[in-house]
Structure formats: structure tokens, C-alpha cells
């Protein structure tokens, strides 16, 4: 049967279960859009610029854990999308990123728009290819999907020349895309060694990262923590990502601090630390001592990605295998190997940790009470106003780190582990699009995007997409009219003028951005919010609505003391 390249591409994607294609087209992508005009197996989600397009696909894939397909416009569109590709690479998001390429018959002439996209994307993809023969297209697509979805997962890239998309072939091998079973458990001997170390530990602790959630290992991690009576500490704000442990659990002991000396002090009380599904570590600003891991700590590290094991800090036991499969076996070994004395010590540890965590929460609540009535809203009071109305099945996408400051977790307001998305790459403009993508993946769950006004402006065109497709995200803009995080970083670096409060290029005023007017111009209902009760009321309405809503929340503009991740 005669079939064009783009028809073969869509046939295989449909057979694989792909429902959405996220894109912003140009001339070299028109054969795809022309085919989609009559192919109703797919819903094309149009974005006005490549930053929101990539971020929407990223959010959809992270929420659904399915391959998300993105179509960009050749070199210039790919260039616009590179920051979001970096985010997806750091997250390990299984994206299939495609772009048109110029007609192969023109390439020797160095035509307009054409260029070497493979070299551009190679550092931030697992695999990249430009398909030169229509006969190779099916094999390339099968390989791309398999590579993207095989742990360690990540984005892949396919360049598709425009004439190849239109080329007709009489016979192509359109056999389906198949995946390997990746539930590979770590070696039994290594698991037994890890269990012995944990059972003999005087003061064990657990560091839990995003891949616990993404592998479906949260329940097993809870069971392991309860068996050991061990605190569970999440990644620091630099790579916080997904929430690997319920924030309202008595053993949840918040996140690592940001800076090396603080991490060192935080981990010093522990003798054995079990690390699961976490990059160990990706720091931000250099501090002394450079090594954040105390010398006496014995590490056990479980991860699907062998690159992470011993990359920076040598584990006594490295467990290479699927995170959930490894956790399940480790729980079994610890549970059956624990004697009565060890059980008693675990219960005593658990009681002490729970009391300490409860005290910290009560102190936080007291501080919030002291700040009530302050205008504009303090970050703590803004987050408490959000926390009080969050339903249990909510999904929260966060790109406002100096306002959120892990307050929702410290209050125990995030009661499910799947629905939290934090930054891991830090190319801005991510959160607004990710919120839309997560809502498309989870139409029956409320999604709230908590965004800084600076970050939101990098991907603000995504509001139009939310309006066009009636994606009912509630966007909360935490607006302090500045790049707050950069001011704090400048002071952390002890820059002399920053320490005196003198900043250049870090304020978003004169004029201030009219987010209400901007959102309305893009088709999204919007309101300016000045107090906590109004924020809660508007948020309740947004959660119950079937349309997108933006809330521009006035936040106090003081610098504050520091980010609180410890």
C-alpha cells in the first residue's frame, strides 16, 4: 500500500497509543499539519511559541509517564525550545521531539532555515537522528520511542526533512513499537548487604528523589521508613522535582538544605544513609567545605541509572535496578531480618522523629499566625491560604521557589506524592506549560500552577493555549515584582553592592506587569488578589471551574532571610 512518510509516522504513533501532538508549526512541518487536518486519531495542541509547547509536552509526559510527541519548526523553533529541552533532559522526561528539516535537494546550498540540528540537541538528548531514507523512518521511530522510555528515561530527537515527509513508499515495515520489560531488580547479594547495613545502623536516614515517584515506589519507601524508624529527607530545592514521600507522614523530615555546609550539618547525626532515585548531589553555589557528605556516613544508593552510583560520592553498597523493584525486595529483607531489639529501637527512633517534626510544624504555624494581617501578603501567609483549600488529589506545579519555600510540605498540605512537580533544570518558563500538560494528562484532577511573575513571563503565551482548549488550570502568580531568587543568590555570593541592597537588572517594575490585563487579552479570566481569604476563595472557585483562571497575588517585596529547605 502506498503511504507517505508523514502518514507512516502517524500510523505508528497511533498504534502506540499516542493521542496528543504538541506543536508550533512552520513551513517544514506543514505536511504533518496537513495530514492532521483529516486524521482525527490525534488532538493537535497548538502553542504560540516553543517554550510553552515543550513545557506542556513535558508536563503531560511527567504526569502520564507516556511518550509525549512534540513538533517544532526546524532550527529557529528548536533554538527557542532548547531551555525546555534542558529541563526535560535533567528530569529524564520521555519526550519525542521532532522538527522538520529543509528539503534534502536543497541542503548543499545551505538554504534558509536549514542547519545541523543533531549537533545542537545531542548534549541534552539520549539519542538524536536525521532520517535520510523513508525506508528507515519506521525503524528510527521504533528506536526513538524505546530509547526514550527505557530507564534512565529521557528526551530523544528526530529531524524529518520536508520532502521525506511527503515522499511516497509502496512498502514500509510498520510493525508496532514495543518496549522491553525494565523491572530489573538489583543483585540479591547487594540487596542483602544493604539490608544488613540498615538493620545494624544506629541512626539510619533516607534520602528520596524524584525517581521513587516516577517508578511507583512510594508505598514501598513508606514501608521501609516505618520498619527502620528512619527520617525521610527529600532533595534540596535545586533539584526537588517530584515528591517521593507523603508530606503529612510523621517521618517526613523535609528537604535537604541548599548549601554544602548546611547539608553536611543536616546529615551529620546519621551513620547509614539510604539514597533512592536521587541525583547525588547537584549543587548550585559553591561553598566550603565542598563535600556535603560527612566522612563517617556509610551510603547505600539505589537507582535505575548506573551513572548516578558513585558519580560524586562513593557508596558502600550500590544497587543498580528498577527503583520500585529494589525497594520491594529491600523491604522484604529488612522486615524478615529485623529482630525484636531492632524493632524496639526503630519504634523509639520513629517516635522521636515524629515529635520533632510535629514541633517544627507547630512553630511554622505560629510564625504564620504572627504574620497575619501584614500587607502585601507574606510568602508564608500566601502559601497557608493555598494550603487550607487544597483537595487531596490536587496536582501542584511550582515555579516560585522563594515564595513557596517548601511551605506546603512543611504544613503537610501535599497529601499525595504523584501530584507535585518542582523544577530540576531551572530554565524558566517551565511551570505554566507543565501545569497545562499535567491537566491534559489528568482531566479529573485539579491542577494548580504556583508561579513567580518573572518565571511566568518566559512562557506566558501558554495562557492562550489554556484558553483555546479550555484546560482548567488555576494559575497563581506570586508577584513581588523582582527576580527575588537572584537577589538572594547575590547575597549568598557576598557581592558587595548586593549586601547593601543595591541591585541592577533584578526588578520588574516601572512599569509593573499587568497580569490581569495580559491574561484577559489571551482569553483567561483573571483577578488581582490582595489578602489571604480572597486568595482561598478564588482558589476554591478555580478548582471547581471547568475553565482556566489566573490569580495575580501581591506578595511582600522584602528580601527575607534565606530559603528554608532544611
PDB file of C-alpha atoms in Angstrom, residues 148-300:
ATOM      1  CA  UNK A 148      13.120   7.492  25.417  1.00  0.00           C
ATOM      2  CA  UNK A 149      11.116   5.093  27.602  1.00  0.00           C
ATOM      3  CA  UNK A 150      13.899   2.743  28.738  1.00  0.00           C
ATOM      4  CA  UNK A 151      15.454   3.764  32.096  1.00  0.00           C
ATOM      5  CA  UNK A 152      17.161   6.071  32.532  1.00  0.00           C
ATOM      6  CA  UNK A 153      14.376   7.714  30.548  1.00  0.00           C
ATOM      7  CA  UNK A 154      14.849  10.952  28.653  1.00  0.00           C
ATOM      8  CA  UNK A 155      14.163  13.003  25.534  1.00  0.00           C
ATOM      9  CA  UNK A 156      15.085  11.924  22.008  1.00  0.00           C
ATOM     10  CA  UNK A 157      15.096  13.922  18.780  1.00  0.00           C
ATOM     11  CA  UNK A 158      14.165  13.168  15.161  1.00  0.00           C
ATOM     12  CA  UNK A 159      14.827  15.542  12.260  1.00  0.00           C
ATOM     13  CA  UNK A 160      12.446  14.880   9.355  1.00  0.00           C
ATOM     14  CA  UNK A 161      13.220  16.540   6.006  1.00  0.00           C
ATOM     15  CA  UNK A 162      10.141  18.099   4.478  1.00  0.00           C
ATOM     16  CA  UNK A 163      10.477  16.138   1.249  1.00  0.00           C
ATOM     17  CA  UNK A 164      10.798  12.875   3.202  1.00  0.00           C
ATOM     18  CA  UNK A 165       7.515  13.670   4.954  1.00  0.00           C
ATOM     19  CA  UNK A 166       5.835  13.928   1.525  1.00  0.00           C
ATOM     20  CA  UNK A 167       7.709  11.064  -0.134  1.00  0.00           C
ATOM     21  CA  UNK A 168       5.615   8.023  -1.081  1.00  0.00           C
ATOM     22  CA  UNK A 169       6.751   4.460  -0.447  1.00  0.00           C
ATOM     23  CA  UNK A 170       4.974   1.372  -1.756  1.00  0.00           C
ATOM     24  CA  UNK A 171       6.072  -0.831   1.142  1.00  0.00           C
ATOM     25  CA  UNK A 172       7.223   0.072   4.641  1.00  0.00           C
ATOM     26  CA  UNK A 173       7.665  -2.128   7.693  1.00  0.00           C
ATOM     27  CA  UNK A 174       5.089  -0.594  10.053  1.00  0.00           C
ATOM     28  CA  UNK A 175       5.409  -3.255  12.731  1.00  0.00           C
ATOM     29  CA  UNK A 176       4.484  -1.777  16.099  1.00  0.00           C
ATOM     30  CA  UNK A 177       6.675  -0.045  18.645  1.00  0.00           C
ATOM     31  CA  UNK A 178       7.391  -2.450  21.502  1.00  0.00           C
ATOM     32  CA  UNK A 179       9.120  -1.853  24.818  1.00  0.00           C
ATOM     33  CA  UNK A 180      11.317  -4.073  26.951  1.00  0.00           C
ATOM     34  CA  UNK A 181      10.306  -5.033  30.478  1.00  0.00           C
ATOM     35  CA  UNK A 182      12.531  -2.819  32.616  1.00  0.00           C
ATOM     36  CA  UNK A 183      11.608  -4.202  36.057  1.00  0.00           C
ATOM     37  CA  UNK A 184      15.174  -5.323  36.691  1.00  0.00           C
ATOM     38  CA  UNK A 185      15.924  -5.949  40.340  1.00  0.00           C
ATOM     39  CA  UNK A 186      19.350  -5.235  41.857  1.00  0.00           C
ATOM     40  CA  UNK A 187      21.587  -8.264  42.582  1.00  0.00           C
ATOM     41  CA  UNK A 188      20.395 -10.245  45.572  1.00  0.00           C
ATOM     42  CA  UNK A 189      23.782 -10.203  47.280  1.00  0.00           C
ATOM     43  CA  UNK A 190      23.933  -6.411  47.131  1.00  0.00           C
ATOM     44  CA  UNK A 191      20.388  -6.145  48.497  1.00  0.00           C
ATOM     45  CA  UNK A 192      21.277  -8.443  51.399  1.00  0.00           C
ATOM     46  CA  UNK A 193      24.354  -6.341  52.145  1.00  0.00           C
ATOM     47  CA  UNK A 194      22.220  -3.183  52.107  1.00  0.00           C
ATOM     48  CA  UNK A 195      19.621  -4.725  54.425  1.00  0.00           C
ATOM     49  CA  UNK A 196      22.324  -5.758  56.896  1.00  0.00           C
ATOM     50  CA  UNK A 197      23.809  -2.262  56.956  1.00  0.00           C
ATOM     51  CA  UNK A 198      20.401  -0.695  57.572  1.00  0.00           C
ATOM     52  CA  UNK A 199      19.477  -3.134  60.315  1.00  0.00           C
ATOM     53  CA  UNK A 200      22.767  -2.570  62.132  1.00  0.00           C
ATOM     54  CA  UNK A 201      22.607   1.217  61.825  1.00  0.00           C
ATOM     55  CA  UNK A 202      22.416   3.268  64.995  1.00  0.00           C
ATOM     56  CA  UNK A 203      20.863   6.257  63.237  1.00  0.00           C
ATOM     57  CA  UNK A 204      19.674   5.467  59.692  1.00  0.00           C
ATOM     58  CA  UNK A 205      18.186   8.058  57.355  1.00  0.00           C
ATOM     59  CA  UNK A 206      16.687   8.013  53.863  1.00  0.00           C
ATOM     60  CA  UNK A 207      17.275  10.488  51.046  1.00  0.00           C
ATOM     61  CA  UNK A 208      14.486  10.170  48.491  1.00  0.00           C
ATOM     62  CA  UNK A 209      14.383  11.593  44.990  1.00  0.00           C
ATOM     63  CA  UNK A 210      12.036  12.037  42.078  1.00  0.00           C
ATOM     64  CA  UNK A 211      12.599   8.632  40.525  1.00  0.00           C
ATOM     65  CA  UNK A 212      10.913   6.959  43.521  1.00  0.00           C
ATOM     66  CA  UNK A 213       7.643   8.584  42.477  1.00  0.00           C
ATOM     67  CA  UNK A 214       8.221   8.077  38.778  1.00  0.00           C
ATOM     68  CA  UNK A 215       8.903   4.375  39.329  1.00  0.00           C
ATOM     69  CA  UNK A 216       5.818   3.926  41.527  1.00  0.00           C
ATOM     70  CA  UNK A 217       7.912   3.131  44.607  1.00  0.00           C
ATOM     71  CA  UNK A 218       6.387   5.491  47.196  1.00  0.00           C
ATOM     72  CA  UNK A 219       4.378   2.856  49.094  1.00  0.00           C
ATOM     73  CA  UNK A 220       7.431   0.656  49.469  1.00  0.00           C
ATOM     74  CA  UNK A 221       9.519   3.604  50.619  1.00  0.00           C
ATOM     75  CA  UNK A 222       6.933   4.390  53.302  1.00  0.00           C
ATOM     76  CA  UNK A 223       7.057   0.775  54.443  1.00  0.00           C
ATOM     77  CA  UNK A 224      10.853   0.797  54.598  1.00  0.00           C
ATOM     78  CA  UNK A 225      10.947   4.055  56.570  1.00  0.00           C
ATOM     79  CA  UNK A 226       8.440   2.724  59.070  1.00  0.00           C
ATOM     80  CA  UNK A 227      10.354  -0.536  59.508  1.00  0.00           C
ATOM     81  CA  UNK A 228      13.584   1.357  60.205  1.00  0.00           C
ATOM     82  CA  UNK A 229      12.104   4.300  62.110  1.00  0.00           C
ATOM     83  CA  UNK A 230      14.149   6.486  59.774  1.00  0.00           C
ATOM     84  CA  UNK A 231      13.552  10.095  58.739  1.00  0.00           C
ATOM     85  CA  UNK A 232      12.895  10.624  55.028  1.00  0.00           C
ATOM     86  CA  UNK A 233      14.537  13.708  53.560  1.00  0.00           C
ATOM     87  CA  UNK A 234      13.773  14.908  50.036  1.00  0.00           C
ATOM     88  CA  UNK A 235      16.073  16.553  47.531  1.00  0.00           C
ATOM     89  CA  UNK A 236      17.069  20.158  48.058  1.00  0.00           C
ATOM     90  CA  UNK A 237      15.316  22.919  46.172  1.00  0.00           C
ATOM     91  CA  UNK A 238      17.923  22.891  43.402  1.00  0.00           C
ATOM     92  CA  UNK A 239      16.636  19.504  42.150  1.00  0.00           C
ATOM     93  CA  UNK A 240      13.468  18.956  44.179  1.00  0.00           C
ATOM     94  CA  UNK A 241      11.438  17.559  41.303  1.00  0.00           C
ATOM     95  CA  UNK A 242       8.740  15.121  42.379  1.00  0.00           C
ATOM     96  CA  UNK A 243       7.652  14.428  45.955  1.00  0.00           C
ATOM     97  CA  UNK A 244       8.851  10.951  46.940  1.00  0.00           C
ATOM     98  CA  UNK A 245       7.156  10.690  50.356  1.00  0.00           C
ATOM     99  CA  UNK A 246       3.825  11.948  51.750  1.00  0.00           C
ATOM    100  CA  UNK A 247       4.385  15.358  53.320  1.00  0.00           C
ATOM    101  CA  UNK A 248       1.891  14.648  56.115  1.00  0.00           C
ATOM    102  CA  UNK A 249       3.639  11.442  57.205  1.00  0.00           C
ATOM    103  CA  UNK A 250       5.232  11.667  60.700  1.00  0.00           C
ATOM    104  CA  UNK A 251       8.597  10.510  59.324  1.00  0.00           C
ATOM    105  CA  UNK A 252       8.767  13.089  56.540  1.00  0.00           C
ATOM    106  CA  UNK A 253      11.624  15.367  57.587  1.00  0.00           C
ATOM    107  CA  UNK A 254      11.502  17.923  54.768  1.00  0.00           C
ATOM    108  CA  UNK A 255      14.221  18.656  52.249  1.00  0.00           C
ATOM    109  CA  UNK A 256      17.962  18.967  52.278  1.00  0.00           C
ATOM    110  CA  UNK A 257      19.330  22.483  52.691  1.00  0.00           C
ATOM    111  CA  UNK A 258      20.720  24.184  49.613  1.00  0.00           C
ATOM    112  CA  UNK A 259      24.351  24.749  50.501  1.00  0.00           C
ATOM    113  CA  UNK A 260      27.122  22.252  51.225  1.00  0.00           C
ATOM    114  CA  UNK A 261      27.919  23.240  54.862  1.00  0.00           C
ATOM    115  CA  UNK A 262      24.225  23.100  55.781  1.00  0.00           C
ATOM    116  CA  UNK A 263      23.803  19.726  54.089  1.00  0.00           C
ATOM    117  CA  UNK A 264      26.854  18.449  55.967  1.00  0.00           C
ATOM    118  CA  UNK A 265      25.394  19.595  59.291  1.00  0.00           C
ATOM    119  CA  UNK A 266      21.986  18.130  58.465  1.00  0.00           C
ATOM    120  CA  UNK A 267      23.416  14.686  57.654  1.00  0.00           C
ATOM    121  CA  UNK A 268      25.976  14.593  60.452  1.00  0.00           C
ATOM    122  CA  UNK A 269      23.719  12.789  63.027  1.00  0.00           C
ATOM    123  CA  UNK A 270      23.281   9.741  60.774  1.00  0.00           C
ATOM    124  CA  UNK A 271      25.605   6.781  60.364  1.00  0.00           C
ATOM    125  CA  UNK A 272      23.929   4.975  57.424  1.00  0.00           C
ATOM    126  CA  UNK A 273      22.032   6.828  54.693  1.00  0.00           C
ATOM    127  CA  UNK A 274      19.931   5.044  52.096  1.00  0.00           C
ATOM    128  CA  UNK A 275      19.581   7.057  48.869  1.00  0.00           C
ATOM    129  CA  UNK A 276      16.794   6.124  46.456  1.00  0.00           C
ATOM    130  CA  UNK A 277      16.066   7.539  42.989  1.00  0.00           C
ATOM    131  CA  UNK A 278      18.051  10.716  43.544  1.00  0.00           C
ATOM    132  CA  UNK A 279      20.937  12.546  41.896  1.00  0.00           C
ATOM    133  CA  UNK A 280      23.709  12.574  44.484  1.00  0.00           C
ATOM    134  CA  UNK A 281      24.070  15.620  44.527  1.00  0.00           C
ATOM    135  CA  UNK A 282      23.633  18.532  42.108  1.00  0.00           C
ATOM    136  CA  UNK A 283      24.666  21.677  43.946  1.00  0.00           C
ATOM    137  CA  UNK A 284      24.146  25.276  42.931  1.00  0.00           C
ATOM    138  CA  UNK A 285      26.572  27.773  44.508  1.00  0.00           C
ATOM    139  CA  UNK A 286      29.997  26.670  45.687  1.00  0.00           C
ATOM    140  CA  UNK A 287      30.611  26.624  49.437  1.00  0.00           C
ATOM    141  CA  UNK A 288      33.293  25.265  51.710  1.00  0.00           C
ATOM    142  CA  UNK A 289      33.567  22.521  52.739  1.00  0.00           C
ATOM    143  CA  UNK A 290      32.951  21.334  49.183  1.00  0.00           C
ATOM    144  CA  UNK A 291      31.899  17.817  50.224  1.00  0.00           C
ATOM    145  CA  UNK A 292      28.440  17.847  51.818  1.00  0.00           C
ATOM    146  CA  UNK A 293      28.581  14.206  52.957  1.00  0.00           C
ATOM    147  CA  UNK A 294      30.181  13.647  56.401  1.00  0.00           C
ATOM    148  CA  UNK A 295      33.150  11.259  56.343  1.00  0.00           C
ATOM    149  CA  UNK A 296      31.595   8.829  58.802  1.00  0.00           C
ATOM    150  CA  UNK A 297      28.389   8.308  56.788  1.00  0.00           C
ATOM    151  CA  UNK A 298      28.036   4.959  55.023  1.00  0.00           C
ATOM    152  CA  UNK A 299      25.995   5.308  51.835  1.00  0.00           C
ATOM    153  CA  UNK A 300      23.632   2.867  50.138  1.00  0.00           C
TER     154      UNK A 300
END
